[in-house]
Amino acid sequence: MSARTHLGRPRKIIDGLEKLVGRAPYVADQWLPGLLHARPVLSPYPHARIRGIDRTAALAVPGVHSVLLGADLNVKPMHSRPSLLLAEDLVVFAGQPVALILADTEAQAADAAALLDVDYEVLDAVEDAEAALAGGTLVWPQGVPKADGGMAGLHGGEAGAQVAREPSNVDEDRTFGRGDVDAALAGAAFTAGGSFRVAGVHQGYLEPHAVAAQPGARPGEVTVYTSTQGQYVVRSEVAGALGLRERDVHVVPLTVGGGFGAKYGIMDALVAAAALHARQPVRLVLTRSEDMLTTMPAPAIDVTLRLGADADGTLTAVDADVRIENGAFRFGHGGIIATMLGGLYRCENVRIRTRELLLNRAPVGAYRAPGVPQALFALESAVDDLTRQLGADPLEWRLRHAVQAGDPMGTGRPWPDIGLRDCLEAARAHPLWQGRRDLPAHEGVGLAVGGWPGAFSPAGAVCRVDTDGTVRLHVGSVDISGVHSSMVLIAAETLGVDPDQVEIVQGTTDSGPYAPNSGGSQVTISLSGAVLDASTQVRDQLLDLAARHFEAHRDDLELTGGQALVRGIPDRAIPIGKLAAQAQRAPGGPGPVVAEGRAALKAGAPGFIAHLVHVRVDPDTGAVTLRRSVAAQDVGFALNPLLVEGQIQGGSAQALGLGLLEGLDYAGGTLANPNFLEYAFPTSTDMPPLEALLVQRPSEHGPFGARIVGEPPITAGAAALANAVREAAGVRVTELPFTPEAVWRLRQAQSGD
Amino acid sequence: MSARTHLGRPRKIIDGLEKLVGRAPYVADQWLPGLLHARPVLSPYPHARIRGIDRTAALAVPGVHSVLLGADLNVKPMHSRPSLLLAEDLVVFAGQPVALILADTEAQAADAAALLDVDYEVLDAVEDAEAALAGGTLVWPQGVPKADGGMAGLHGGEAGAQVAREPSNVDEDRTFGRGDVDAALAGAAFTAGGSFRVAGVHQGYLEPHAVAAQPGARPGEVTVYTSTQGQYVVRSEVAGALGLRERDVHVVPLTVGGGFGAKYGIMDALVAAAALHARQPVRLVLTRSEDMLTTMPAPAIDVTLRLGADADGTLTAVDADVRIENGAFRFGHGGIIATMLGGLYRCENVRIRTRELLLNRAPVGAYRAPGVPQALFALESAVDDLTRQLGADPLEWRLRHAVQAGDPMGTGRPWPDIGLRDCLEAARAHPLWQGRRDLPAHEGVGLAVGGWPGAFSPAGAVCRVDTDGTVRLHVGSVDISGVHSSMVLIAAETLGVDPDQVEIVQGTTDSGPYAPNSGGSQVTISLSGAVLDASTQVRDQLLDLAARHFEAHRDDLELTGGQALVRGIPDRAIPIGKLAAQAQRAPGGPGPVVAEGRAALKAGAPGFIAHLVHVRVDPDTGAVTLRRSVAAQDVGFALNPLLVEGQIQGGSAQALGLGLLEGLDYAGGTLANPNFLEYAFPTSTDMPPLEALLVQRPSEHGPFGARIVGEPPITAGAAALANAVREAAGVRVTELPFTPEAVWRLRQAQSGD
């Protein structure tokens, strides 16, 4: 398509109005006949035995329907946070639900929750990585509860070699790589590296986890209304945890107030079990503190890294030891971390060890590009130091060594066509980079690169034309980050209608169509093909109808402005709604104008980024002020540039928050800052201008050349920030987030040298 | 298909459980955030001027949100009962809403409704047909409000010649026919006939009209939750009445507690307008009395009829004058009445005059086979009398004269292939007919025939296979009378799965797919083809997947027992859910197993019936006891015989109720019996055994040979009842319903002769 009317042009999101006027259907607004309100009771201890629970006082609160304990619920053996509905004998993390109160009002449930008398025997807890590795106390003395799959596969992670072992807090210990790292390091002319740590961070969606469940007519049948990124995952989780048939679990995805990887059904099985037990609808909307205590944030990650280069600066070795603090359940970050740590630069010798550690801490989950911002903070800081040693320009050095199509990822598989070098070139051309040497004192620009391989999945979509000309796209995906606003453009482009004429119909697990999760950066590239297929079939149907209507040849017809018309004869035009009405009403058909499209990419469309961050470091206090962020990201083709830029801006903000401000404080094994007052999310006043440079190197696989967009923007910003601080203040930050005091101390230590 | 596993075999309805356990989603169970409850205030006068309405007392009731009057609502010019939201200056029927109270609870709304002070100036009313014809008072002195279309077209009615006239209470005066009736009657050897009257009757669904509406985000956007037989009609009605865009009206059809032609959106526009006005959700559930006063029952119909026959008994003339008491708005029964009155028997000379009268009475609407039970009561009574004069067997005479393919309907168009004679033959073979001469004294068997041409429309349907093997059928039709239970069988048959493995997904006007109304007897024959098309496409997809899986040729594969298998190799089998999972998950596709089917019949599939009724008439009191009902109906092919029999039984019961018990009493212009206590619906104790004989003469057009089923069963029962009374008691009943006293008086008059 040479001249596109809608695709590739910026257009605002389609659901802005309903969100502004308060009509977007959030779970917290759902009401069902006989609804009970739920309030969980969370363990204050990271590790404890429950000696007994006295429900008397809680049940005496007026309006309380029941106090559910683990033994009351009919569940399958637990293997994950979502399947561990309620603790039974043992508590394995502070924040773990031990009971669920059901009452007529939220206030009654909260009153009862406060009165529940739980008798805990506090046990020694595995509070940090050192304790986990020491193994004096085991989180799971009988072995780690395991399930098949989990979230890792959704994000394009890959498996490495795994050694079977005795019960241990080291859940997985894998080594990925190639070549002879020890020899390469021994022979290196230059080395750089160190130990880096990033604190655990929380996804920080504005809407806490919220679920309502209603029992169905059949025993074991339940409908779940939920804020989720993937309704089919929730269906599987609920069915699996409760031992129900998948067909008896109906999931209705409602408006999502932010997900970032966290909204895959953490509380859904519990609420469904409660509704089935009570035989009444139950709704649970977590408070902010409950949400931060009991849900699944990103892990704290330690990376000890060493790079080697030969005399001419060629990278010869990447050696990394990664420790991931997973909390009380398994989660697999290792594969994706290795993929990226060993897959950004050409290097013949790579060794990446990843250890997934179990602790008595809230289990971790996916958070936008899981593990990669943390790992690349280490890698890109070390690269920065290495180029300083080499006296090389950090951008030119990266350009020389950056991977391209055919080069191996950290797991050995080759990259398809990618645009990492294009991103670096775009960053190089930007005035911020060009002018980086002309800045005032105490200011500096840092560079880092990142990226994400991205998942992809088959999908379906239905396109219909209604008799008033409205085009309806029926999709099974969940709209986060404006996904559906881009689908509307595809249909509008294909059918020659204004995007305002296209409406999205949100499917459920019952109605379908099938679509992948809105996560792993995959939904747009996976769904677009199905929407295009359905729209193209509908286009064909409309052209056939118009050809019959005008007694004209199809090749002489076109669809534009909501009409079918005969080219060159302006008065021979008919609105597509009239064609649909004819088709839908005529005896003998052809029947309604409608088509179901299917699509399945053969391979992914990875996205890369080069991130520039400009800071000022106060020489007296160490305080860092963010001046500017410029992220050059290869998006292949921006279906809707406004939304793609928004994604990049949002990811940049999260990257900078992770670098400068955010950190879960698990001192003593219990989260000390479970709220937005003490956990410092960046606000608009913290953020500098966030510029998004759209690099558009078309993907060979993505629809219209589009690449994944969601995850890359968060991957390099924290590292770029650290490199900017190095440039501005001369100190190397090795721990995120960092306080002014930490920078000040580093500067003091340096000047004391 | 020679050997069918599921189609043609009796199977219970799919939604029985949810109805039994109270989980079927009725409107009255819907709750929406901020819901207001509505109560209408109905005019007690059939014709009145509203001098003023004082809202003070009503507004003072605690919890009252507002008292809406006609002038408060932004409506387009009214043209029908549904579009006449609230009376403004003039009231044209008793039961017409003049105000709507919105309150926090139903009780508050009812209290306020009772306190609303309406100052009426009572006017002379057009209370009966004589007054309407006299024209001293006109219902619409400025001319009848007219709209395009209306309901008549939905039921297969046809237009006759219409003469334009001055404002009159005779809305339409048409004459249909052929030949020279006057000459034929003048030359007839035998004539029979008389004047017949059937009272107005109410559809009597168990669930009163119920609607909830919720404003949307856009101005003028509204979602309507309703009990309806046709969601697309409701969308058009609401959009048309309120001047909204169709795309801004979202209709969600909920479980229907009975429709019988009445559930096409009588209150929907009013409730939608109220919700838009209040900017809050509003729900209205009519009480039984409100429902009977304000909704749209069947008209009272008078037929004056004369038949002529020549010396050998050949029918030579049908001359009918039909007066239809339509109430305050137009409705077109004339075409369909003429179609059937002049289309049951071969006759060269036919003249049928139909006059649609306007009265100050609740406007009428569709009720199962609108107008035909009433018209055929006259025709079949007269035929019975004619055969007595001829000394002919009433069944044999009908067999000789009954229409068949190519014979004209009353409107002149030829019938397609029909099974009226087959029905008569089936009735002839039945023991009740064979033994009719051996009954005790005061008992008798009456025969009458009937039928219905039936509508048909294009439709769509989506079929999907989920990863657990569940087959989902997504339809836009509304399930009344078990329609969807038959669709399940079509999919099960096509895909080789148990019907329990198939689930229906109810579509909305947004999600589609498009389907015709569940009315006019058309939905099963119209929808089946789309379901078959979608299922067949899915079957092809599954066979392709299995061929790839087994590396076998498609021709060697079959689908059975929920599996695809290689014929003759029992251990080479794979569940279809596994095939769907492979297709849905594999990179490169083919993607989800799903297809959208479309179908559009080229012509209809009329259904006919021969009805036998056996009664005893008490010689002393005239009381009629129903002994047995046998209805032989040509259903073409019974997709699900259990449900087809149920339809025939239900229609038979309604026919007998209409004959023996039911009648709207409009004495004085106001309905005197607006409740189930005084309006005598038949109960189970009134009904005799209701036998359904399935005649299966395959239709050339209907899917699998199926014919329309819904309307024929009500068409002949009342006439057969009257003929049975003639046989048992020797008297000709000419007015329905008839009391024991009426029969007793007829007998007295006869013995006095």
Coordinates of C-alpha atoms in Angstrom, one line a residue, chain A residues 112-515:
Chain A
A112 CA -14.2 -8.7 60.6
A113 CA -10.7 -9.1 59.0
A114 CA -9.3 -6.9 61.7
L115 CA -10.9 -9.1 64.4
L116 CA -9.8 -12.5 63.0
D117 CA -7.7 -14.2 65.7
V118 CA -4.8 -16.1 64.0
D119 CA -2.4 -17.9 66.3
Y120 CA 1.0 -17.9 64.5
E121 CA 4.2 -19.8 65.6
V122 CA 6.9 -17.6 64.0
L123 CA 9.6 -19.5 62.3
D124 CA 13.1 -18.5 61.0
A125 CA 12.7 -17.0 57.6
V126 CA 14.9 -16.9 54.5
E127 CA 15.1 -13.1 54.4
D128 CA 17.7 -12.4 51.8
A129 CA 19.8 -13.9 49.0
E130 CA 22.7 -14.7 51.4
A131 CA 20.4 -16.6 53.7
A132 CA 18.9 -18.4 50.7
L133 CA 22.3 -19.5 49.4
A134 CA 23.4 -20.5 52.9
G135 CA 20.5 -22.9 53.1
G136 CA 20.3 -23.0 56.9
T137 CA 16.5 -22.6 56.5
L138 CA 14.7 -23.9 53.5
V139 CA 11.6 -22.3 52.0
W140 CA 10.5 -25.7 50.8
P141 CA 12.1 -28.5 52.7
Q142 CA 10.1 -31.1 50.8
G143 CA 11.0 -29.6 47.4
V144 CA 9.6 -26.7 45.4
P145 CA 6.0 -26.9 44.2
K146 CA 6.2 -27.0 40.5
A147 CA 3.8 -26.5 37.6
D148 CA 4.2 -26.8 33.9
G149 CA 4.8 -23.6 32.0
G150 CA 4.2 -20.6 34.1
M151 CA 4.8 -17.1 32.8
A152 CA 8.3 -17.4 31.5
G153 CA 7.4 -18.9 28.2
L154 CA 5.0 -16.0 27.5
H155 CA 7.9 -13.6 27.3
G156 CA 10.2 -15.3 24.9
G157 CA 12.5 -16.7 27.5
E158 CA 14.5 -19.9 26.7
A159 CA 15.7 -22.8 28.7
G160 CA 19.4 -23.5 29.6
A161 CA 21.0 -26.6 31.0
Q162 CA 19.5 -27.5 34.4
V163 CA 21.1 -29.8 37.0
A164 CA 18.8 -31.8 39.2
R165 CA 19.5 -31.3 42.9
E166 CA 18.4 -31.9 46.5
P167 CA 15.8 -29.6 48.1
S168 CA 17.4 -26.2 48.1
N169 CA 16.6 -22.6 48.1
V170 CA 18.4 -22.5 44.7
D171 CA 15.5 -23.4 42.6
E172 CA 17.3 -23.3 39.3
D173 CA 21.0 -23.0 38.5
R174 CA 21.7 -22.7 34.8
T175 CA 24.6 -21.8 32.7
F176 CA 24.3 -20.5 29.2
G177 CA 27.0 -19.6 26.8
R178 CA 29.6 -20.4 24.2
G179 CA 33.4 -20.4 23.7
D180 CA 36.0 -20.4 26.5
V181 CA 35.4 -17.5 28.8
D182 CA 38.2 -18.2 31.2
A183 CA 40.8 -18.3 28.5
A184 CA 39.4 -15.2 26.9
L185 CA 39.5 -13.3 30.2
A186 CA 43.0 -14.5 31.0
G187 CA 44.1 -13.2 27.6
A188 CA 42.2 -10.0 27.6
A189 CA 44.0 -6.7 27.1
F190 CA 41.2 -4.9 28.9
T191 CA 38.6 -6.0 31.4
A192 CA 35.8 -4.2 33.1
G193 CA 32.9 -5.1 35.3
G194 CA 31.8 -5.3 38.9
S195 CA 28.9 -6.3 41.1
F196 CA 25.6 -4.7 40.4
R197 CA 22.3 -4.8 42.2
V198 CA 18.8 -3.7 41.4
A199 CA 16.1 -3.7 44.1
G200 CA 12.8 -5.4 43.7
V201 CA 10.2 -3.1 42.2
H202 CA 6.5 -3.2 41.9
Q203 CA 4.5 -2.8 38.6
G204 CA 2.5 0.0 40.2
Y205 CA -0.6 -0.2 38.1
L206 CA -3.2 2.4 39.2
E207 CA -6.0 -0.2 39.6
P208 CA -5.2 -2.8 42.2
H209 CA -6.1 -6.4 41.5
A210 CA -9.9 -6.7 41.3
V211 CA -12.0 -9.8 40.7
A212 CA -15.7 -10.6 40.9
A213 CA -17.0 -14.2 40.5
Q214 CA -20.5 -15.5 40.1
P215 CA -21.4 -19.2 40.4
G216 CA -23.1 -20.7 37.4
A217 CA -26.0 -23.1 37.0
R218 CA -23.9 -26.2 36.8
P219 CA -22.0 -27.4 39.9
G220 CA -18.4 -26.1 39.5
E221 CA -19.4 -23.5 36.9
V222 CA -18.3 -19.9 37.5
T223 CA -18.0 -16.6 35.7
V224 CA -15.1 -14.5 36.6
Y225 CA -15.1 -10.7 35.9
T226 CA -11.5 -9.5 36.1
S227 CA -8.9 -7.0 35.4
T228 CA -6.5 -9.0 33.4
Q229 CA -4.0 -9.0 30.5
G230 CA -5.1 -12.4 29.4
Q231 CA -8.5 -13.9 29.9
Y232 CA -7.5 -17.4 28.6
V233 CA -4.6 -17.5 31.1
V234 CA -7.1 -16.7 33.9
R235 CA -9.4 -19.4 32.7
S236 CA -6.6 -21.9 32.8
E237 CA -5.4 -20.7 36.2
V238 CA -8.8 -20.9 37.8
A239 CA -9.7 -24.2 36.3
G240 CA -6.4 -25.7 37.2
A241 CA -6.3 -24.4 40.8
L242 CA -9.9 -25.4 41.5
G243 CA -10.0 -28.6 39.5
L244 CA -12.8 -27.3 37.3
R245 CA -13.5 -28.0 33.6
E246 CA -12.2 -25.1 31.5
R247 CA -15.5 -24.9 29.8
D248 CA -17.2 -24.2 33.1
V249 CA -14.9 -21.2 33.8
H250 CA -16.2 -18.2 31.9
V251 CA -13.9 -15.2 32.0
V252 CA -15.1 -11.7 31.2
P253 CA -12.2 -9.3 30.9
L254 CA -13.1 -5.8 32.0
T255 CA -11.2 -2.5 31.7
V256 CA -7.6 -2.8 32.9
G257 CA -6.2 0.0 35.0
G258 CA -2.7 -1.0 34.2
G259 CA -1.0 -4.4 34.1
F260 CA 2.7 -4.3 33.1
G261 CA 2.9 -8.1 33.4
A262 CA 1.1 -8.4 36.7
K263 CA -2.5 -9.0 35.7
Y264 CA -2.7 -12.7 35.0
G265 CA -5.0 -13.9 37.7
I266 CA -3.3 -13.7 41.1
M267 CA -6.6 -13.5 43.1
D268 CA -9.0 -14.9 40.6
A269 CA -8.9 -18.5 41.7
L270 CA -9.4 -17.5 45.4
V271 CA -12.4 -15.3 44.5
A272 CA -13.9 -18.0 42.3
A273 CA -13.5 -20.6 45.0
A274 CA -15.2 -18.3 47.5
A275 CA -18.1 -17.7 45.2
L276 CA -18.5 -21.4 44.6
H277 CA -18.3 -22.0 48.3
A278 CA -20.8 -19.3 49.2
R279 CA -23.1 -20.0 46.2
Q280 CA -23.2 -16.3 45.8
P281 CA -21.3 -13.7 43.8
V282 CA -18.2 -12.4 45.5
R283 CA -16.1 -9.4 44.7
L284 CA -12.6 -8.6 45.9
V285 CA -10.8 -5.3 45.2
L286 CA -7.5 -5.2 46.9
T287 CA -6.4 -2.1 48.8
R288 CA -3.2 -0.6 47.7
S289 CA -1.3 -2.0 50.7
E290 CA -2.8 -5.5 50.3
D291 CA -1.9 -5.3 46.6
M292 CA 1.7 -4.4 47.2
L293 CA 2.0 -7.0 50.0
T294 CA 0.4 -10.0 48.3
T295 CA 0.9 -9.7 44.6
M296 CA 3.9 -10.5 42.4
P297 CA 6.5 -7.7 41.9
A298 CA 9.8 -7.9 40.0
P299 CA 12.7 -9.6 41.9
A300 CA 15.7 -7.9 43.2
I301 CA 18.6 -9.1 41.0
D302 CA 22.4 -9.2 41.6
V303 CA 24.7 -9.4 38.6
T304 CA 28.4 -9.9 38.9
L305 CA 29.9 -9.3 35.5
R306 CA 33.2 -9.2 33.8
L307 CA 33.9 -8.2 30.2
G308 CA 37.1 -8.7 28.3
A309 CA 38.4 -7.0 25.2
D310 CA 41.5 -7.4 23.2
A311 CA 44.0 -4.7 22.4
D312 CA 42.0 -3.2 19.5
G313 CA 38.9 -3.1 21.6
T314 CA 37.1 -6.2 20.3
L315 CA 34.9 -7.7 22.9
T316 CA 36.2 -11.2 23.7
A317 CA 34.5 -12.3 26.9
V318 CA 31.2 -11.8 28.7
D319 CA 31.1 -13.6 32.1
A320 CA 28.1 -13.0 34.3
D321 CA 26.8 -14.5 37.5
V322 CA 23.2 -13.6 38.1
R323 CA 21.2 -14.1 41.3
I324 CA 17.5 -13.6 41.2
E325 CA 15.5 -13.2 44.4
N326 CA 12.3 -15.0 43.4
G327 CA 10.4 -15.1 46.7
A328 CA 8.4 -18.1 47.8
F329 CA 7.6 -19.6 44.4
R330 CA 9.4 -20.4 41.3
F331 CA 9.7 -18.1 38.4
G332 CA 12.0 -18.3 35.5
H333 CA 13.9 -15.1 34.6
G334 CA 17.2 -16.8 33.8
G335 CA 16.5 -17.6 30.2
I336 CA 15.6 -14.2 29.1
I337 CA 18.3 -12.6 31.1
A338 CA 20.9 -14.8 29.4
T339 CA 19.3 -14.2 26.0
M340 CA 19.9 -10.5 26.3
L341 CA 23.1 -10.4 28.4
G342 CA 24.9 -12.6 25.9
G343 CA 23.0 -11.3 22.9
L344 CA 23.6 -7.5 22.6
Y345 CA 27.1 -7.6 21.4
R346 CA 29.1 -9.9 19.1
C347 CA 31.3 -12.0 21.3
E348 CA 32.8 -15.4 20.9
N349 CA 33.1 -16.3 24.6
V350 CA 30.0 -16.0 26.8
R351 CA 29.2 -17.6 30.1
I352 CA 26.1 -16.6 32.0
R353 CA 25.1 -18.4 35.2
T354 CA 21.6 -17.7 36.4
R355 CA 20.4 -18.8 39.8
E356 CA 16.7 -18.5 40.8
L357 CA 16.6 -18.2 44.5
L358 CA 13.7 -18.9 46.8
L359 CA 13.1 -16.7 49.8
N360 CA 10.3 -16.1 52.4
R361 CA 9.1 -13.1 50.5
A362 CA 6.2 -12.4 48.2
P363 CA 6.7 -14.4 45.1
V364 CA 7.8 -12.5 42.0
G365 CA 6.1 -12.2 38.7
A366 CA 6.5 -10.6 35.4
Y367 CA 7.1 -6.9 35.1
R368 CA 7.6 -5.3 31.7
A369 CA 10.7 -7.0 30.1
P370 CA 11.2 -9.2 33.2
G371 CA 14.8 -9.2 34.4
V372 CA 16.3 -7.3 31.5
P373 CA 16.4 -3.7 32.8
Q374 CA 18.2 -5.2 35.8
A375 CA 20.6 -7.3 33.8
L376 CA 21.4 -4.5 31.2
F377 CA 22.1 -2.1 34.0
A378 CA 25.0 -4.3 34.8
L379 CA 26.1 -5.0 31.2
E380 CA 25.7 -1.4 29.9
S381 CA 27.5 0.1 32.9
A382 CA 30.4 -2.3 32.4
V383 CA 30.4 -1.5 28.6
D384 CA 30.5 2.1 29.5
D385 CA 33.5 1.5 31.8
L386 CA 35.2 -0.7 29.1
T387 CA 34.9 2.0 26.4
R388 CA 36.4 4.5 28.9
Q389 CA 39.4 2.2 29.3
L390 CA 39.6 1.7 25.6
G391 CA 39.3 5.5 25.0
A392 CA 36.6 4.6 22.5
D393 CA 33.4 6.5 21.8
P394 CA 30.7 4.5 23.6
L395 CA 28.3 4.9 20.7
E396 CA 30.8 4.0 18.0
W397 CA 32.1 1.1 20.0
R398 CA 28.5 -0.2 20.4
L399 CA 27.8 0.3 16.7
R400 CA 30.9 -1.8 15.9
H401 CA 29.9 -4.6 18.2
A402 CA 26.2 -4.6 18.2
V403 CA 24.4 -7.7 17.0
Q404 CA 22.6 -7.9 13.8
A405 CA 20.7 -10.6 11.8
G406 CA 22.4 -14.0 12.2
D407 CA 24.4 -13.1 15.3
P408 CA 23.7 -15.3 18.3
M409 CA 21.5 -14.4 21.3
G410 CA 22.9 -15.4 24.7
T411 CA 21.2 -18.8 24.2
G412 CA 22.9 -19.4 20.9
R413 CA 19.9 -19.0 18.6
P414 CA 20.4 -16.5 15.8
W415 CA 18.7 -13.1 15.8
P416 CA 16.4 -12.5 12.8
D417 CA 16.6 -9.1 11.1
I418 CA 16.9 -6.5 13.9
G419 CA 17.5 -2.7 14.1
L420 CA 19.8 -2.3 17.0
R421 CA 22.4 -0.5 14.8
D422 CA 19.7 1.7 13.3
C423 CA 18.7 2.8 16.8
L424 CA 22.3 3.7 17.6
E425 CA 22.5 5.7 14.4
A426 CA 19.4 7.5 15.2
A427 CA 20.7 8.3 18.7
R428 CA 24.0 9.5 17.2
A429 CA 22.2 11.9 15.0
H430 CA 20.2 13.4 17.8
P431 CA 21.3 16.9 19.0
L432 CA 21.5 15.6 22.6
W433 CA 24.2 13.2 21.6
Q434 CA 25.8 15.6 19.2
G435 CA 26.0 18.3 21.9
R436 CA 26.9 16.1 24.8
R437 CA 30.4 17.6 25.1
D438 CA 29.1 21.2 25.3
L439 CA 27.1 20.8 28.4
P440 CA 27.6 22.8 31.6
A441 CA 29.6 21.4 34.5
H442 CA 28.0 18.6 36.5
E443 CA 25.8 17.6 33.6
G444 CA 26.2 14.5 31.4
V445 CA 24.6 12.3 28.8
G446 CA 24.6 8.6 29.2
L447 CA 23.9 6.0 26.6
A448 CA 22.7 2.4 26.9
V449 CA 21.0 0.0 24.5
G450 CA 18.4 -2.7 25.1
G451 CA 15.8 -4.7 23.5
W452 CA 13.5 -7.6 23.7
P453 CA 12.9 -10.7 21.5
G454 CA 9.2 -10.7 22.0
A455 CA 6.6 -13.5 21.8
F456 CA 4.0 -14.1 19.0
S457 CA 1.0 -16.3 18.8
P458 CA -1.8 -17.2 16.4
A459 CA -5.0 -15.2 16.8
G460 CA -8.5 -14.8 15.4
A461 CA -10.7 -11.7 14.8
V462 CA -14.2 -11.1 13.4
C463 CA -15.1 -8.2 11.2
R464 CA -18.7 -7.3 10.5
V465 CA -20.4 -4.4 8.7
D466 CA -23.7 -3.3 10.3
T467 CA -26.6 -1.9 8.3
D468 CA -25.8 1.6 9.4
G469 CA -22.3 1.3 8.1
T470 CA -20.7 0.7 11.4
V471 CA -17.7 -1.7 11.1
R472 CA -17.4 -3.9 14.2
L473 CA -14.2 -5.7 15.0
H474 CA -14.7 -8.5 17.5
V475 CA -11.5 -9.5 19.3
G476 CA -10.5 -11.7 22.2
S477 CA -7.6 -9.6 23.2
V478 CA -7.6 -7.2 26.1
D479 CA -6.9 -3.6 25.4
I480 CA -3.9 -2.3 27.3
S481 CA -1.8 0.5 26.0
G482 CA -4.2 1.2 23.2
V483 CA -3.8 -2.0 21.3
H484 CA -7.4 -1.9 20.0
S485 CA -7.0 1.7 18.8
S486 CA -4.4 0.3 16.3
M487 CA -6.7 -2.5 15.2
V488 CA -9.3 0.1 14.3
L489 CA -6.9 1.7 12.0
I490 CA -6.2 -1.6 10.2
A491 CA -9.9 -2.1 9.5
A492 CA -10.4 1.5 8.5
E493 CA -7.5 1.4 6.1
T494 CA -8.7 -1.9 4.6
L495 CA -12.3 -0.9 4.2
G496 CA -11.9 2.7 3.3
V497 CA -13.9 4.1 6.2
D498 CA -13.1 6.7 8.9
P499 CA -11.7 5.1 12.0
D500 CA -14.6 6.6 13.9
Q501 CA -16.8 4.3 12.0
V502 CA -15.1 1.2 13.4
E503 CA -16.1 -0.1 16.8
I504 CA -14.4 -2.8 18.9
V505 CA -16.4 -5.6 20.4
Q506 CA -14.6 -7.1 23.4
G507 CA -14.8 -10.8 23.4
T508 CA -14.8 -13.2 26.4
T509 CA -13.4 -16.7 26.8
D510 CA -16.9 -17.9 25.6
S511 CA -17.4 -15.7 22.7
G512 CA -13.8 -15.5 21.6
P513 CA -12.2 -15.0 19.1
Y514 CA -9.0 -16.4 20.5
A515 CA -6.2 -13.9 21.0

